[in-house]
Amino acid sequence: MFQLVARAGTVAIVLAGWAGVAFGQALPAPIHVPAPGGEVVLTTVFDKQIYDEDQLSAVRRAGDWLYFSGSVVGASKPIGPDDFEQRLDRVFRLIGDKLCAAGASFADVVAMRSYHAWRNPAFTGTKDEHNAVFDKVRKRYFLAPYPTWTAIGVDQLYASPGLVEIELTAYAPRRRGAGRAQACPK
């Protein structure tokens, strides 16, 4: 049974590859599904769809740890570095919203893994331009102390036509009722 919990702000994730879903469309309130040692946090129509149909969780709390499925920056037609930066920035903002809904922030992220489809024809720039844009946007969100980061080059992402996929692990002990009760920025 799902428990709806009202909170300030809305949350979204952007993933490509599932037709008919309004990416980033927030649920009226996040759904917190009890799970052994924690919970699953569903914040968008897409999160609920992949949970129900594909049996996958976008965000899963296990004790003091949060595990985030990959958020994908995609393009259905070729884009250049400027468009890539805008899309990447949007995804990082949406990741920040998800962190907040789970009672965390970018400061709680201990590990980031990014998967880069450098040869994807949907990006008109070079590998170096792709990396420079990713670094520029990443640095807007992560302040010291920094998380670990592993960047992996791949031929293509599962969610196609993805350019990059970002996966996170956060250490976020439950703080005096934080999480569901905290106000997330809009």
PDB file of C-alpha atoms in Angstrom:
ATOM      1  CA  MET A   1       0.000   0.000   0.000  1.00  0.00           C
ATOM      2  CA  PHE A   2       1.306   3.458  -0.910  1.00  0.00           C
ATOM      3  CA  GLN A   3       1.363   6.296   1.610  1.00  0.00           C
ATOM      4  CA  LEU A   4       1.041   9.805   0.194  1.00  0.00           C
ATOM      5  CA  VAL A   5       2.965  12.441   2.125  1.00  0.00           C
ATOM      6  CA  ALA A   6       2.380  16.136   1.409  1.00  0.00           C
ATOM      7  CA  ARG A   7       5.413  18.443   1.266  1.00  0.00           C
ATOM      8  CA  ALA A   8       6.531  21.756  -0.099  1.00  0.00           C
ATOM      9  CA  GLY A   9       8.054  21.750  -3.546  1.00  0.00           C
ATOM     10  CA  THR A  10       7.936  19.195  -6.306  1.00  0.00           C
ATOM     11  CA  VAL A  11      10.411  16.671  -7.555  1.00  0.00           C
ATOM     12  CA  ALA A  12      11.175  15.200 -10.943  1.00  0.00           C
ATOM     13  CA  ILE A  13      13.624  13.015 -12.793  1.00  0.00           C
ATOM     14  CA  VAL A  14      14.359  13.064 -16.493  1.00  0.00           C
ATOM     15  CA  LEU A  15      14.829   9.750 -18.228  1.00  0.00           C
ATOM     16  CA  ALA A  16      14.510   8.951 -21.872  1.00  0.00           C
ATOM     17  CA  GLY A  17      13.231   5.827 -23.516  1.00  0.00           C
ATOM     18  CA  TRP A  18       9.744   5.214 -22.109  1.00  0.00           C
ATOM     19  CA  ALA A  19       7.138   6.539 -24.508  1.00  0.00           C
ATOM     20  CA  GLY A  20       4.028   8.326 -23.341  1.00  0.00           C
ATOM     21  CA  VAL A  21       5.404   9.545 -20.028  1.00  0.00           C
ATOM     22  CA  ALA A  22       5.532  13.228 -19.145  1.00  0.00           C
ATOM     23  CA  PHE A  23       9.123  13.392 -17.918  1.00  0.00           C
ATOM     24  CA  GLY A  24       9.499  15.565 -14.882  1.00  0.00           C
ATOM     25  CA  GLN A  25       5.749  15.652 -14.183  1.00  0.00           C
ATOM     26  CA  ALA A  26       5.570  15.662 -10.393  1.00  0.00           C
ATOM     27  CA  LEU A  27       3.082  13.601  -8.463  1.00  0.00           C
ATOM     28  CA  PRO A  28       0.690  15.656  -6.287  1.00  0.00           C
ATOM     29  CA  ALA A  29       2.886  14.577  -3.347  1.00  0.00           C
ATOM     30  CA  PRO A  30       5.823  12.164  -3.072  1.00  0.00           C
ATOM     31  CA  ILE A  31       4.903   8.563  -2.371  1.00  0.00           C
ATOM     32  CA  HIS A  32       6.900   6.890   0.393  1.00  0.00           C
ATOM     33  CA  VAL A  33       6.716   3.097   0.135  1.00  0.00           C
ATOM     34  CA  PRO A  34       7.886   1.289   3.283  1.00  0.00           C
ATOM     35  CA  ALA A  35      10.762  -1.108   2.561  1.00  0.00           C
ATOM     36  CA  PRO A  36      12.987  -3.251   4.796  1.00  0.00           C
ATOM     37  CA  GLY A  37      15.346  -0.856   6.588  1.00  0.00           C
ATOM     38  CA  GLY A  38      13.949   2.235   4.897  1.00  0.00           C
ATOM     39  CA  GLU A  39      11.680   3.233   2.053  1.00  0.00           C
ATOM     40  CA  VAL A  40      11.294   3.838  -1.642  1.00  0.00           C
ATOM     41  CA  VAL A  41      10.653   7.464  -2.646  1.00  0.00           C
ATOM     42  CA  LEU A  42       8.555   8.094  -5.762  1.00  0.00           C
ATOM     43  CA  THR A  43       8.239  11.698  -6.822  1.00  0.00           C
ATOM     44  CA  THR A  44       7.152  11.769 -10.463  1.00  0.00           C
ATOM     45  CA  VAL A  45       4.654  10.080 -12.729  1.00  0.00           C
ATOM     46  CA  PHE A  46       7.628   8.393 -14.364  1.00  0.00           C
ATOM     47  CA  ASP A  47       8.980   7.110 -11.008  1.00  0.00           C
ATOM     48  CA  LYS A  48       5.599   5.528 -10.266  1.00  0.00           C
ATOM     49  CA  GLN A  49       5.390   4.020 -13.737  1.00  0.00           C
ATOM     50  CA  ILE A  50       8.809   2.339 -13.569  1.00  0.00           C
ATOM     51  CA  TYR A  51       8.062   1.168 -10.026  1.00  0.00           C
ATOM     52  CA  ASP A  52       4.729  -0.384 -11.038  1.00  0.00           C
ATOM     53  CA  GLU A  53       5.597  -1.678 -14.512  1.00  0.00           C
ATOM     54  CA  ASP A  54       9.331  -2.347 -14.471  1.00  0.00           C
ATOM     55  CA  GLN A  55       9.711  -3.083 -10.748  1.00  0.00           C
ATOM     56  CA  LEU A  56      12.493  -0.505 -10.289  1.00  0.00           C
ATOM     57  CA  SER A  57      12.965   2.256  -7.724  1.00  0.00           C
ATOM     58  CA  ALA A  58      14.177   5.754  -8.573  1.00  0.00           C
ATOM     59  CA  VAL A  59      15.311   6.377  -4.965  1.00  0.00           C
ATOM     60  CA  ARG A  60      15.731   3.750  -2.261  1.00  0.00           C
ATOM     61  CA  ARG A  61      16.669   4.421   1.366  1.00  0.00           C
ATOM     62  CA  ALA A  62      18.390   1.583   3.250  1.00  0.00           C
ATOM     63  CA  GLY A  63      19.077   2.776   6.779  1.00  0.00           C
ATOM     64  CA  ASP A  64      21.224   5.887   6.522  1.00  0.00           C
ATOM     65  CA  TRP A  65      22.070   5.311   2.847  1.00  0.00           C
ATOM     66  CA  LEU A  66      20.269   6.568  -0.241  1.00  0.00           C
ATOM     67  CA  TYR A  67      20.673   4.928  -3.632  1.00  0.00           C
ATOM     68  CA  PHE A  68      19.594   6.805  -6.759  1.00  0.00           C
ATOM     69  CA  SER A  69      18.899   5.172 -10.106  1.00  0.00           C
ATOM     70  CA  GLY A  70      20.511   6.870 -13.054  1.00  0.00           C
ATOM     71  CA  SER A  71      19.131  10.171 -14.340  1.00  0.00           C
ATOM     72  CA  VAL A  72      19.617  10.513 -18.076  1.00  0.00           C
ATOM     73  CA  VAL A  73      20.269  13.544 -20.258  1.00  0.00           C
ATOM     74  CA  GLY A  74      19.021  12.696 -23.704  1.00  0.00           C
ATOM     75  CA  ALA A  75      18.339  14.285 -27.068  1.00  0.00           C
ATOM     76  CA  SER A  76      16.056  13.068 -29.828  1.00  0.00           C
ATOM     77  CA  LYS A  77      17.790  15.319 -32.368  1.00  0.00           C
ATOM     78  CA  PRO A  78      21.377  16.576 -32.511  1.00  0.00           C
ATOM     79  CA  ILE A  79      22.284  19.240 -29.944  1.00  0.00           C
ATOM     80  CA  GLY A  80      25.424  21.259 -29.336  1.00  0.00           C
ATOM     81  CA  PRO A  81      27.314  22.083 -26.148  1.00  0.00           C
ATOM     82  CA  ASP A  82      24.986  24.975 -25.139  1.00  0.00           C
ATOM     83  CA  ASP A  83      21.829  22.853 -25.325  1.00  0.00           C
ATOM     84  CA  PHE A  84      23.657  20.012 -23.580  1.00  0.00           C
ATOM     85  CA  GLU A  85      24.591  22.380 -20.735  1.00  0.00           C
ATOM     86  CA  GLN A  86      20.970  23.488 -20.305  1.00  0.00           C
ATOM     87  CA  ARG A  87      19.683  19.913 -20.264  1.00  0.00           C
ATOM     88  CA  LEU A  88      22.415  18.764 -17.906  1.00  0.00           C
ATOM     89  CA  ASP A  89      21.741  21.665 -15.546  1.00  0.00           C
ATOM     90  CA  ARG A  90      18.027  20.772 -15.526  1.00  0.00           C
ATOM     91  CA  VAL A  91      18.814  17.162 -14.637  1.00  0.00           C
ATOM     92  CA  PHE A  92      21.120  18.224 -11.784  1.00  0.00           C
ATOM     93  CA  ARG A  93      18.346  20.503 -10.464  1.00  0.00           C
ATOM     94  CA  LEU A  94      15.901  17.604 -10.627  1.00  0.00           C
ATOM     95  CA  ILE A  95      18.397  15.364  -8.837  1.00  0.00           C
ATOM     96  CA  GLY A  96      18.638  18.039  -6.148  1.00  0.00           C
ATOM     97  CA  ASP A  97      14.852  17.950  -5.798  1.00  0.00           C
ATOM     98  CA  LYS A  98      14.949  14.160  -5.418  1.00  0.00           C
ATOM     99  CA  LEU A  99      17.667  14.433  -2.791  1.00  0.00           C
ATOM    100  CA  CYS A 100      15.521  16.896  -0.866  1.00  0.00           C
ATOM    101  CA  ALA A 101      12.418  14.669  -1.056  1.00  0.00           C
ATOM    102  CA  ALA A 102      14.517  11.868   0.452  1.00  0.00           C
ATOM    103  CA  GLY A 103      15.782  14.138   3.251  1.00  0.00           C
ATOM    104  CA  ALA A 104      19.224  14.877   1.798  1.00  0.00           C
ATOM    105  CA  SER A 105      21.189  17.386  -0.285  1.00  0.00           C
ATOM    106  CA  PHE A 106      24.175  17.384  -2.623  1.00  0.00           C
ATOM    107  CA  ALA A 107      26.376  17.717   0.482  1.00  0.00           C
ATOM    108  CA  ASP A 108      25.274  14.190   1.475  1.00  0.00           C
ATOM    109  CA  VAL A 109      26.374  12.595  -1.819  1.00  0.00           C
ATOM    110  CA  VAL A 110      29.416  10.381  -1.235  1.00  0.00           C
ATOM    111  CA  ALA A 111      29.701   8.777  -4.688  1.00  0.00           C
ATOM    112  CA  MET A 112      28.720   9.701  -8.214  1.00  0.00           C
ATOM    113  CA  ARG A 113      29.029   7.495 -11.274  1.00  0.00           C
ATOM    114  CA  SER A 114      28.437   8.953 -14.701  1.00  0.00           C
ATOM    115  CA  TYR A 115      28.130   7.013 -17.922  1.00  0.00           C
ATOM    116  CA  HIS A 116      28.999   9.001 -21.041  1.00  0.00           C
ATOM    117  CA  ALA A 117      27.969   8.059 -24.593  1.00  0.00           C
ATOM    118  CA  TRP A 118      30.629  10.254 -26.202  1.00  0.00           C
ATOM    119  CA  ARG A 119      30.056   8.891 -29.708  1.00  0.00           C
ATOM    120  CA  ASN A 120      26.309   9.481 -29.673  1.00  0.00           C
ATOM    121  CA  PRO A 121      25.327  11.287 -32.897  1.00  0.00           C
ATOM    122  CA  ALA A 122      22.768  13.313 -30.892  1.00  0.00           C
ATOM    123  CA  PHE A 123      25.685  15.436 -29.600  1.00  0.00           C
ATOM    124  CA  THR A 124      27.380  17.580 -32.237  1.00  0.00           C
ATOM    125  CA  GLY A 125      30.379  18.475 -30.067  1.00  0.00           C
ATOM    126  CA  THR A 126      33.556  16.572 -29.303  1.00  0.00           C
ATOM    127  CA  LYS A 127      34.345  14.317 -26.354  1.00  0.00           C
ATOM    128  CA  ASP A 128      36.397  17.152 -24.841  1.00  0.00           C
ATOM    129  CA  GLU A 129      33.464  19.578 -25.194  1.00  0.00           C
ATOM    130  CA  HIS A 130      31.116  17.008 -23.622  1.00  0.00           C
ATOM    131  CA  ASN A 131      33.485  16.573 -20.677  1.00  0.00           C
ATOM    132  CA  ALA A 132      34.023  20.323 -20.252  1.00  0.00           C
ATOM    133  CA  VAL A 133      30.277  20.963 -20.118  1.00  0.00           C
ATOM    134  CA  PHE A 134      29.749  18.100 -17.668  1.00  0.00           C
ATOM    135  CA  ASP A 135      32.527  19.406 -15.394  1.00  0.00           C
ATOM    136  CA  LYS A 136      31.193  22.972 -15.542  1.00  0.00           C
ATOM    137  CA  VAL A 137      27.681  21.923 -14.512  1.00  0.00           C
ATOM    138  CA  ARG A 138      28.836  19.346 -11.935  1.00  0.00           C
ATOM    139  CA  LYS A 139      30.882  22.009 -10.145  1.00  0.00           C
ATOM    140  CA  ARG A 140      27.755  24.171  -9.701  1.00  0.00           C
ATOM    141  CA  TYR A 141      26.203  21.515  -7.485  1.00  0.00           C
ATOM    142  CA  PHE A 142      29.009  19.850  -5.543  1.00  0.00           C
ATOM    143  CA  LEU A 143      30.897  21.876  -2.954  1.00  0.00           C
ATOM    144  CA  ALA A 144      33.693  20.666  -0.673  1.00  0.00           C
ATOM    145  CA  PRO A 145      34.010  18.075   0.663  1.00  0.00           C
ATOM    146  CA  TYR A 146      33.506  16.500  -2.740  1.00  0.00           C
ATOM    147  CA  PRO A 147      32.061  13.057  -3.479  1.00  0.00           C
ATOM    148  CA  THR A 148      34.033  10.369  -5.222  1.00  0.00           C
ATOM    149  CA  TRP A 149      33.371  10.242  -8.957  1.00  0.00           C
ATOM    150  CA  THR A 150      33.833   7.568 -11.554  1.00  0.00           C
ATOM    151  CA  ALA A 151      33.202   8.531 -15.190  1.00  0.00           C
ATOM    152  CA  ILE A 152      32.677   5.646 -17.594  1.00  0.00           C
ATOM    153  CA  GLY A 153      32.586   5.831 -21.393  1.00  0.00           C
ATOM    154  CA  VAL A 154      29.968   3.609 -23.033  1.00  0.00           C
ATOM    155  CA  ASP A 155      28.821   2.917 -26.586  1.00  0.00           C
ATOM    156  CA  GLN A 156      25.227   3.669 -25.694  1.00  0.00           C
ATOM    157  CA  LEU A 157      22.934   3.935 -22.704  1.00  0.00           C
ATOM    158  CA  TYR A 158      19.990   1.653 -21.949  1.00  0.00           C
ATOM    159  CA  ALA A 159      17.743   4.726 -22.106  1.00  0.00           C
ATOM    160  CA  SER A 160      18.323   5.724 -25.690  1.00  0.00           C
ATOM    161  CA  PRO A 161      19.104   8.304 -27.080  1.00  0.00           C
ATOM    162  CA  GLY A 162      20.915   9.147 -23.867  1.00  0.00           C
ATOM    163  CA  LEU A 163      24.056  11.273 -23.811  1.00  0.00           C
ATOM    164  CA  VAL A 164      24.953  10.827 -20.135  1.00  0.00           C
ATOM    165  CA  GLU A 165      23.493   8.979 -17.137  1.00  0.00           C
ATOM    166  CA  ILE A 166      24.186  10.055 -13.539  1.00  0.00           C
ATOM    167  CA  GLU A 167      23.896   7.654 -10.592  1.00  0.00           C
ATOM    168  CA  LEU A 168      24.387   8.667  -6.945  1.00  0.00           C
ATOM    169  CA  THR A 169      24.885   7.189  -3.504  1.00  0.00           C
ATOM    170  CA  ALA A 170      24.315   9.421  -0.472  1.00  0.00           C
ATOM    171  CA  TYR A 171      24.902   8.989   3.247  1.00  0.00           C
ATOM    172  CA  ALA A 172      22.028  10.800   4.921  1.00  0.00           C
ATOM    173  CA  PRO A 173      21.160   9.742   8.459  1.00  0.00           C
ATOM    174  CA  ARG A 174      17.613  10.638   9.352  1.00  0.00           C
ATOM    175  CA  ARG A 175      17.894  14.010  11.085  1.00  0.00           C
ATOM    176  CA  ARG A 176      15.405  14.982  13.787  1.00  0.00           C
ATOM    177  CA  GLY A 177      12.403  14.334  11.587  1.00  0.00           C
ATOM    178  CA  ALA A 178      14.026  15.664   8.411  1.00  0.00           C
ATOM    179  CA  GLY A 179      13.208  14.197   5.060  1.00  0.00           C
ATOM    180  CA  ARG A 180       9.456  14.331   4.693  1.00  0.00           C
ATOM    181  CA  ALA A 181       9.116  17.378   6.947  1.00  0.00           C
ATOM    182  CA  GLN A 182      11.781  19.619   5.406  1.00  0.00           C
ATOM    183  CA  ALA A 183      10.836  22.245   2.892  1.00  0.00           C
ATOM    184  CA  CYS A 184      12.477  21.725  -0.471  1.00  0.00           C
ATOM    185  CA  PRO A 185      13.369  24.735  -2.614  1.00  0.00           C
ATOM    186  CA  LYS A 186      11.129  25.269  -5.627  1.00  0.00           C
TER     187      LYS A 186
END
